Amino acid sequence: LTTISFSRNNLTGEIPPELGYLTNLEELRLYDNELSGEIPTELGNLTNLTELNIGQNNLSGALPQSLTGLTKLEKFFFGGEGGLCAPLDAAFQAWLQGIAEISGSNCSE
């Protein structure tokens, strides 16, 4: 299993941390649903991801530091309604700058 695409499926609730066990995933698309809560740190285990699209949901909080382990990520979309944001620390921001296509907001200071 290398791709999961559950976009536009009216999914509700939180992103299950168990997705972090699917370490062969290369693309995870959960955009345009009604997902809420914070991003589980376990998503940082998906080190083969090249695309992560969790935008257009009601997710909230700061992105977990564990995501900086996703060194193959080329596309990352996390913008939406819930206030999900990228931490301002230098290491996280440096990681974001290495991603070719990105959409989302930084956390306020």
mmCIF file of C-alpha atoms in Angstrom, residues 20-88:
data_model
loop_
_atom_site.group_PDB
_atom_site.id
_atom_site.type_symbol
_atom_site.label_atom_id
_atom_site.label_comp_id
_atom_site.label_asym_id
_atom_site.label_seq_id
_atom_site.Cartn_x
_atom_site.Cartn_y
_atom_site.Cartn_z
ATOM 1 C CA GLY A 20 1.804 5.867 11.379
ATOM 2 C CA TYR A 21 2.206 2.085 11.066
ATOM 3 C CA LEU A 22 1.859 2.255 7.267
ATOM 4 C CA THR A 23 5.522 3.036 6.753
ATOM 5 C CA ASN A 24 5.502 2.213 3.017
ATOM 6 C CA LEU A 25 3.026 5.016 2.281
ATOM 7 C CA GLU A 26 4.224 7.510 -0.293
ATOM 8 C CA GLU A 27 1.063 9.605 -0.640
ATOM 9 C CA LEU A 28 -1.518 10.432 2.021
ATOM 10 C CA ARG A 29 -4.433 12.593 0.912
ATOM 11 C CA LEU A 30 -7.083 13.453 3.492
ATOM 12 C CA TYR A 31 -7.989 16.940 2.262
ATOM 13 C CA ASP A 32 -11.441 18.512 2.141
ATOM 14 C CA ASN A 33 -13.098 16.550 4.942
ATOM 15 C CA GLU A 34 -14.311 17.481 8.426
ATOM 16 C CA LEU A 35 -11.335 16.058 10.317
ATOM 17 C CA SER A 36 -10.564 17.768 13.631
ATOM 18 C CA GLY A 37 -8.056 17.712 16.466
ATOM 19 C CA GLU A 38 -4.291 17.778 16.271
ATOM 20 C CA ILE A 39 -1.986 15.905 13.921
ATOM 21 C CA PRO A 40 -0.807 12.663 15.562
ATOM 22 C CA THR A 41 2.946 12.534 16.119
ATOM 23 C CA GLU A 42 2.917 9.026 14.629
ATOM 24 C CA LEU A 43 2.630 10.516 11.135
ATOM 25 C CA GLY A 44 6.328 11.287 11.540
ATOM 26 C CA ASN A 45 6.939 7.536 11.088
ATOM 27 C CA LEU A 46 5.847 7.759 7.433
ATOM 28 C CA THR A 47 9.369 8.426 6.214
ATOM 29 C CA ASN A 48 8.600 7.379 2.618
ATOM 30 C CA LEU A 49 5.927 10.058 2.132
ATOM 31 C CA THR A 50 6.407 12.310 -0.870
ATOM 32 C CA GLU A 51 2.956 13.929 -0.566
ATOM 33 C CA LEU A 52 0.918 14.816 2.523
ATOM 34 C CA ASN A 53 -2.314 16.688 1.945
ATOM 35 C CA ILE A 54 -4.364 17.320 5.075
ATOM 36 C CA GLY A 55 -5.663 20.744 4.043
ATOM 37 C CA GLN A 56 -9.252 21.976 4.081
ATOM 38 C CA ASN A 57 -10.187 20.285 7.353
ATOM 39 C CA ASN A 58 -10.855 21.561 10.869
ATOM 40 C CA LEU A 59 -7.500 20.449 12.248
ATOM 41 C CA SER A 60 -5.890 22.575 14.946
ATOM 42 C CA GLY A 61 -2.697 23.148 16.884
ATOM 43 C CA ALA A 62 0.913 23.226 15.828
ATOM 44 C CA LEU A 63 2.289 20.626 13.457
ATOM 45 C CA PRO A 64 4.267 18.031 15.445
ATOM 46 C CA GLN A 65 8.059 18.182 15.384
ATOM 47 C CA SER A 66 8.077 14.515 14.346
ATOM 48 C CA LEU A 67 7.122 15.587 10.813
ATOM 49 C CA THR A 68 10.653 16.916 10.275
ATOM 50 C CA GLY A 69 11.666 13.264 9.815
ATOM 51 C CA LEU A 70 9.726 13.203 6.532
ATOM 52 C CA THR A 71 12.790 14.007 4.462
ATOM 53 C CA LYS A 72 11.335 12.739 1.154
ATOM 54 C CA LEU A 73 8.303 15.051 1.322
ATOM 55 C CA GLU A 74 7.866 17.094 -1.868
ATOM 56 C CA LYS A 75 4.254 18.275 -1.471
ATOM 57 C CA PHE A 76 2.705 19.362 1.840
ATOM 58 C CA PHE A 77 -0.669 21.048 2.126
ATOM 59 C CA PHE A 78 -2.072 21.810 5.573
ATOM 60 C CA GLY A 79 -4.086 25.022 5.225
ATOM 61 C CA GLY A 80 -7.704 25.019 6.337
ATOM 62 C CA GLU A 81 -10.344 26.289 8.696
ATOM 63 C CA GLY A 82 -9.194 24.961 12.062
ATOM 64 C CA GLY A 83 -6.019 26.880 12.797
ATOM 65 C CA LEU A 84 -3.437 24.205 12.056
ATOM 66 C CA CYS A 85 -0.059 25.930 11.874
ATOM 67 C CA ALA A 86 3.682 25.416 11.501
ATOM 68 C CA PRO A 87 5.950 26.061 14.504
ATOM 69 C CA LEU A 88 8.261 29.058 14.192
#
